[in-house]
Amino acid sequence: MSKSKSILKPASAASSVSFRVPADLAARLTAVRAASQPLGLVLDIEPALTKALSRLVKQAEAELAASAAPVAAGLEAVAASSAPVFESVSPEVQHV
């Protein structure tokens, strides 16, 4: 029988991460850390968090790029137009 990879690892290197999570999740995380400590283990969440954050950042970048494209296309269309900005305004209004 093969041994599955554990998310717990020997406490050799410590790192800290600070961000907001729901209170119930924070309590559960604290409980797991407390239960792991007497065993000389720590919860190795860095790889999972890095993967999840990387995926979210990639999605946000794609959404920003998609929303910026129509704006950029609109600006290019305006810049390409040879019509003066005040073309449809009467001469009296232009000189106010």
Short mmCIF file of N, CA and C in Angstrom, two decimals:
data_model
loop_
_atom_site.label_atom_id
_atom_site.label_comp_id
_atom_site.label_asym_id
_atom_site.label_seq_id
_atom_site.Cartn_x
_atom_site.Cartn_y
_atom_site.Cartn_z
N MET A 1 0.85 -1.17 0.00
CA MET A 1 0.00 0.00 0.00
C MET A 1 0.89 1.23 0.00
N SER A 2 0.66 2.16 -0.93
CA SER A 2 1.48 3.36 -1.01
C SER A 2 1.02 4.39 0.01
N LYS A 3 1.99 5.10 0.53
CA LYS A 3 1.71 6.12 1.52
C LYS A 3 1.34 7.41 0.78
N SER A 4 0.19 8.02 1.13
CA SER A 4 -0.20 9.27 0.47
C SER A 4 0.63 10.42 1.03
N LYS A 5 0.84 11.42 0.20
CA LYS A 5 1.63 12.58 0.60
C LYS A 5 0.85 13.38 1.63
N SER A 6 1.48 13.64 2.75
CA SER A 6 0.85 14.37 3.84
C SER A 6 1.04 15.87 3.65
N ILE A 7 0.06 16.66 4.06
CA ILE A 7 0.22 18.11 4.02
C ILE A 7 0.92 18.61 5.28
N LEU A 8 1.17 17.68 6.22
CA LEU A 8 1.94 18.02 7.42
C LEU A 8 3.40 17.67 7.16
N LYS A 9 4.30 18.50 7.62
CA LYS A 9 5.72 18.25 7.41
C LYS A 9 6.47 18.55 8.69
N PRO A 10 7.66 18.04 8.83
CA PRO A 10 8.46 18.36 10.02
C PRO A 10 8.70 19.87 10.11
N ALA A 11 8.68 20.38 11.32
CA ALA A 11 8.88 21.81 11.54
C ALA A 11 10.35 22.15 11.37
N SER A 12 10.73 22.57 10.16
CA SER A 12 12.13 22.90 9.90
C SER A 12 12.29 24.37 9.51
N ALA A 13 11.36 24.89 8.78
CA ALA A 13 11.42 26.29 8.37
C ALA A 13 10.06 26.93 8.62
N ALA A 14 10.07 28.11 9.20
CA ALA A 14 8.81 28.78 9.50
C ALA A 14 8.65 29.99 8.59
N SER A 15 7.44 30.25 8.19
CA SER A 15 7.11 31.45 7.45
C SER A 15 5.74 31.92 7.93
N SER A 16 5.48 33.20 7.76
CA SER A 16 4.18 33.70 8.19
C SER A 16 3.49 34.39 7.03
N VAL A 17 2.18 34.29 7.02
CA VAL A 17 1.34 34.93 6.02
C VAL A 17 0.23 35.64 6.77
N SER A 18 -0.08 36.84 6.33
CA SER A 18 -1.13 37.60 7.01
C SER A 18 -2.17 38.06 6.01
N PHE A 19 -3.40 37.61 6.18
CA PHE A 19 -4.53 38.04 5.37
C PHE A 19 -5.80 37.71 6.13
N ARG A 20 -6.89 38.29 5.74
CA ARG A 20 -8.16 38.10 6.44
C ARG A 20 -8.90 36.87 5.92
N VAL A 21 -9.44 36.11 6.87
CA VAL A 21 -10.28 34.95 6.57
C VAL A 21 -11.46 34.99 7.54
N PRO A 22 -12.53 34.26 7.24
CA PRO A 22 -13.66 34.21 8.18
C PRO A 22 -13.20 33.68 9.54
N ALA A 23 -13.84 34.15 10.59
CA ALA A 23 -13.45 33.80 11.96
C ALA A 23 -13.48 32.29 12.20
N ASP A 24 -14.47 31.59 11.68
CA ASP A 24 -14.55 30.15 11.90
C ASP A 24 -13.38 29.41 11.24
N LEU A 25 -12.95 29.88 10.07
CA LEU A 25 -11.80 29.27 9.40
C LEU A 25 -10.52 29.55 10.18
N ALA A 26 -10.38 30.75 10.70
CA ALA A 26 -9.21 31.10 11.50
C ALA A 26 -9.14 30.23 12.75
N ALA A 27 -10.28 29.97 13.38
CA ALA A 27 -10.32 29.12 14.57
C ALA A 27 -9.92 27.69 14.24
N ARG A 28 -10.38 27.18 13.11
CA ARG A 28 -10.02 25.83 12.69
C ARG A 28 -8.54 25.73 12.38
N LEU A 29 -8.01 26.74 11.73
CA LEU A 29 -6.58 26.76 11.42
C LEU A 29 -5.75 26.78 12.71
N THR A 30 -6.16 27.60 13.66
CA THR A 30 -5.48 27.66 14.95
C THR A 30 -5.52 26.31 15.65
N ALA A 31 -6.66 25.62 15.58
CA ALA A 31 -6.79 24.31 16.21
C ALA A 31 -5.86 23.28 15.56
N VAL A 32 -5.78 23.30 14.24
CA VAL A 32 -4.89 22.36 13.55
C VAL A 32 -3.44 22.64 13.91
N ARG A 33 -3.08 23.91 13.94
CA ARG A 33 -1.70 24.26 14.30
C ARG A 33 -1.39 23.83 15.74
N ALA A 34 -2.34 24.03 16.64
CA ALA A 34 -2.13 23.64 18.04
C ALA A 34 -2.00 22.13 18.17
N ALA A 35 -2.79 21.38 17.42
CA ALA A 35 -2.74 19.92 17.48
C ALA A 35 -1.47 19.38 16.83
N SER A 36 -0.95 20.09 15.84
CA SER A 36 0.25 19.65 15.13
C SER A 36 1.53 19.89 15.93
N GLN A 37 1.54 20.98 16.68
CA GLN A 37 2.76 21.40 17.38
C GLN A 37 3.32 20.33 18.33
N PRO A 38 2.53 19.69 19.17
CA PRO A 38 3.10 18.67 20.06
C PRO A 38 3.71 17.48 19.31
N LEU A 39 3.29 17.30 18.07
CA LEU A 39 3.80 16.21 17.26
C LEU A 39 5.05 16.62 16.48
N GLY A 40 5.45 17.89 16.62
CA GLY A 40 6.60 18.40 15.89
C GLY A 40 6.30 18.64 14.42
N LEU A 41 5.06 18.88 14.13
CA LEU A 41 4.61 19.09 12.75
C LEU A 41 4.05 20.49 12.58
N VAL A 42 4.04 20.96 11.33
CA VAL A 42 3.38 22.22 10.98
C VAL A 42 2.51 21.98 9.76
N LEU A 43 1.48 22.77 9.61
CA LEU A 43 0.60 22.68 8.46
C LEU A 43 1.25 23.43 7.31
N ASP A 44 1.57 22.73 6.25
CA ASP A 44 2.23 23.33 5.09
C ASP A 44 1.19 23.80 4.09
N ILE A 45 0.71 25.04 4.26
CA ILE A 45 -0.32 25.58 3.38
C ILE A 45 0.25 26.44 2.26
N GLU A 46 1.54 26.74 2.31
CA GLU A 46 2.14 27.63 1.32
C GLU A 46 1.94 27.16 -0.12
N PRO A 47 2.21 25.91 -0.47
CA PRO A 47 2.02 25.49 -1.87
C PRO A 47 0.57 25.65 -2.34
N ALA A 48 -0.38 25.28 -1.50
CA ALA A 48 -1.79 25.38 -1.89
C ALA A 48 -2.22 26.84 -2.04
N LEU A 49 -1.78 27.69 -1.10
CA LEU A 49 -2.12 29.11 -1.18
C LEU A 49 -1.47 29.76 -2.39
N THR A 50 -0.23 29.42 -2.65
CA THR A 50 0.48 29.98 -3.79
C THR A 50 -0.22 29.60 -5.09
N LYS A 51 -0.63 28.35 -5.20
CA LYS A 51 -1.32 27.88 -6.41
C LYS A 51 -2.66 28.60 -6.57
N ALA A 52 -3.42 28.70 -5.48
CA ALA A 52 -4.73 29.36 -5.55
C ALA A 52 -4.59 30.85 -5.86
N LEU A 53 -3.66 31.52 -5.20
CA LEU A 53 -3.46 32.95 -5.46
C LEU A 53 -2.96 33.19 -6.88
N SER A 54 -2.11 32.32 -7.36
CA SER A 54 -1.61 32.44 -8.73
C SER A 54 -2.75 32.34 -9.72
N ARG A 55 -3.66 31.39 -9.50
CA ARG A 55 -4.81 31.20 -10.38
C ARG A 55 -5.73 32.43 -10.34
N LEU A 56 -5.96 32.98 -9.14
CA LEU A 56 -6.83 34.15 -9.01
C LEU A 56 -6.21 35.40 -9.66
N VAL A 57 -4.91 35.57 -9.48
CA VAL A 57 -4.23 36.71 -10.09
C VAL A 57 -4.27 36.60 -11.61
N LYS A 58 -4.06 35.39 -12.12
CA LYS A 58 -4.11 35.18 -13.58
C LYS A 58 -5.50 35.52 -14.11
N GLN A 59 -6.55 35.10 -13.40
CA GLN A 59 -7.92 35.40 -13.80
C GLN A 59 -8.17 36.91 -13.76
N ALA A 60 -7.70 37.58 -12.71
CA ALA A 60 -7.88 39.03 -12.60
C ALA A 60 -7.15 39.76 -13.72
N GLU A 61 -5.94 39.30 -14.04
CA GLU A 61 -5.18 39.91 -15.14
C GLU A 61 -5.94 39.77 -16.46
N ALA A 62 -6.52 38.60 -16.69
CA ALA A 62 -7.28 38.36 -17.93
C ALA A 62 -8.52 39.26 -17.98
N GLU A 63 -9.21 39.40 -16.84
CA GLU A 63 -10.39 40.25 -16.80
C GLU A 63 -10.02 41.71 -17.04
N LEU A 64 -8.92 42.14 -16.44
CA LEU A 64 -8.48 43.52 -16.65
C LEU A 64 -8.07 43.76 -18.10
N ALA A 65 -7.38 42.80 -18.68
CA ALA A 65 -6.97 42.94 -20.08
C ALA A 65 -8.20 42.99 -20.99
N ALA A 66 -9.22 42.18 -20.69
CA ALA A 66 -10.43 42.16 -21.50
C ALA A 66 -11.21 43.46 -21.36
N SER A 67 -11.25 44.02 -20.16
CA SER A 67 -12.00 45.26 -19.97
C SER A 67 -11.23 46.46 -20.50
N ALA A 68 -9.91 46.37 -20.57
CA ALA A 68 -9.10 47.47 -21.08
C ALA A 68 -9.12 47.49 -22.61
N ALA A 69 -9.32 46.36 -23.26
CA ALA A 69 -9.30 46.29 -24.72
C ALA A 69 -10.40 47.15 -25.35
N PRO A 70 -11.66 47.07 -24.89
CA PRO A 70 -12.68 47.94 -25.49
C PRO A 70 -12.39 49.43 -25.28
N VAL A 71 -11.86 49.77 -24.13
CA VAL A 71 -11.52 51.17 -23.86
C VAL A 71 -10.42 51.63 -24.81
N ALA A 72 -9.39 50.81 -24.97
CA ALA A 72 -8.29 51.15 -25.87
C ALA A 72 -8.78 51.26 -27.30
N ALA A 73 -9.67 50.36 -27.73
CA ALA A 73 -10.21 50.40 -29.09
C ALA A 73 -11.02 51.67 -29.30
N GLY A 74 -11.78 52.07 -28.30
CA GLY A 74 -12.57 53.30 -28.39
C GLY A 74 -11.69 54.52 -28.48
N LEU A 75 -10.62 54.56 -27.71
CA LEU A 75 -9.69 55.69 -27.76
C LEU A 75 -9.00 55.76 -29.11
N GLU A 76 -8.63 54.61 -29.65
CA GLU A 76 -7.99 54.58 -30.97
C GLU A 76 -8.95 55.09 -32.04
N ALA A 77 -10.23 54.74 -31.94
CA ALA A 77 -11.22 55.19 -32.91
C ALA A 77 -11.38 56.71 -32.84
N VAL A 78 -11.40 57.25 -31.63
CA VAL A 78 -11.52 58.70 -31.47
C VAL A 78 -10.29 59.39 -32.02
N ALA A 79 -9.12 58.87 -31.74
CA ALA A 79 -7.87 59.46 -32.22
C ALA A 79 -7.79 59.40 -33.75
N ALA A 80 -8.33 58.36 -34.34
CA ALA A 80 -8.26 58.20 -35.79
C ALA A 80 -9.25 59.11 -36.51
N SER A 81 -10.24 59.58 -35.78
CA SER A 81 -11.24 60.45 -36.39
C SER A 81 -10.61 61.79 -36.74
N SER A 82 -10.89 62.29 -37.95
CA SER A 82 -10.32 63.57 -38.36
C SER A 82 -11.26 64.72 -38.07
N ALA A 83 -12.46 64.43 -37.56
CA ALA A 83 -13.44 65.48 -37.29
C ALA A 83 -13.01 66.28 -36.07
N PRO A 84 -13.07 67.60 -36.15
CA PRO A 84 -12.74 68.42 -34.99
C PRO A 84 -13.76 68.19 -33.87
N VAL A 85 -13.34 68.38 -32.66
CA VAL A 85 -14.20 68.14 -31.50
C VAL A 85 -15.41 69.05 -31.51
N PHE A 86 -15.25 70.34 -31.92
CA PHE A 86 -16.35 71.30 -31.88
C PHE A 86 -17.06 71.45 -33.23
N GLU A 87 -16.94 70.49 -34.10
CA GLU A 87 -17.49 70.60 -35.43
C GLU A 87 -18.99 70.86 -35.44
N SER A 88 -19.75 70.25 -34.53
CA SER A 88 -21.20 70.40 -34.56
C SER A 88 -21.70 71.54 -33.68
N VAL A 89 -20.80 72.29 -33.07
CA VAL A 89 -21.18 73.38 -32.19
C VAL A 89 -21.15 74.68 -32.98
N SER A 90 -22.11 75.56 -32.74
CA SER A 90 -22.15 76.82 -33.47
C SER A 90 -20.93 77.68 -33.18
N PRO A 91 -20.52 78.54 -34.08
CA PRO A 91 -19.33 79.37 -33.89
C PRO A 91 -19.40 80.26 -32.65
N GLU A 92 -20.61 80.68 -32.27
CA GLU A 92 -20.75 81.53 -31.09
C GLU A 92 -20.34 80.78 -29.82
N VAL A 93 -20.72 79.51 -29.74
CA VAL A 93 -20.41 78.69 -28.55
C VAL A 93 -18.93 78.36 -28.51
N GLN A 94 -18.31 78.20 -29.66
CA GLN A 94 -16.89 77.84 -29.70
C GLN A 94 -16.01 78.94 -29.12
N HIS A 95 -16.41 80.18 -29.21
CA HIS A 95 -15.58 81.29 -28.79
C HIS A 95 -15.94 81.83 -27.41
N VAL A 96 -16.72 81.12 -26.67
CA VAL A 96 -17.14 81.59 -25.34
C VAL A 96 -16.01 81.53 -24.38
#
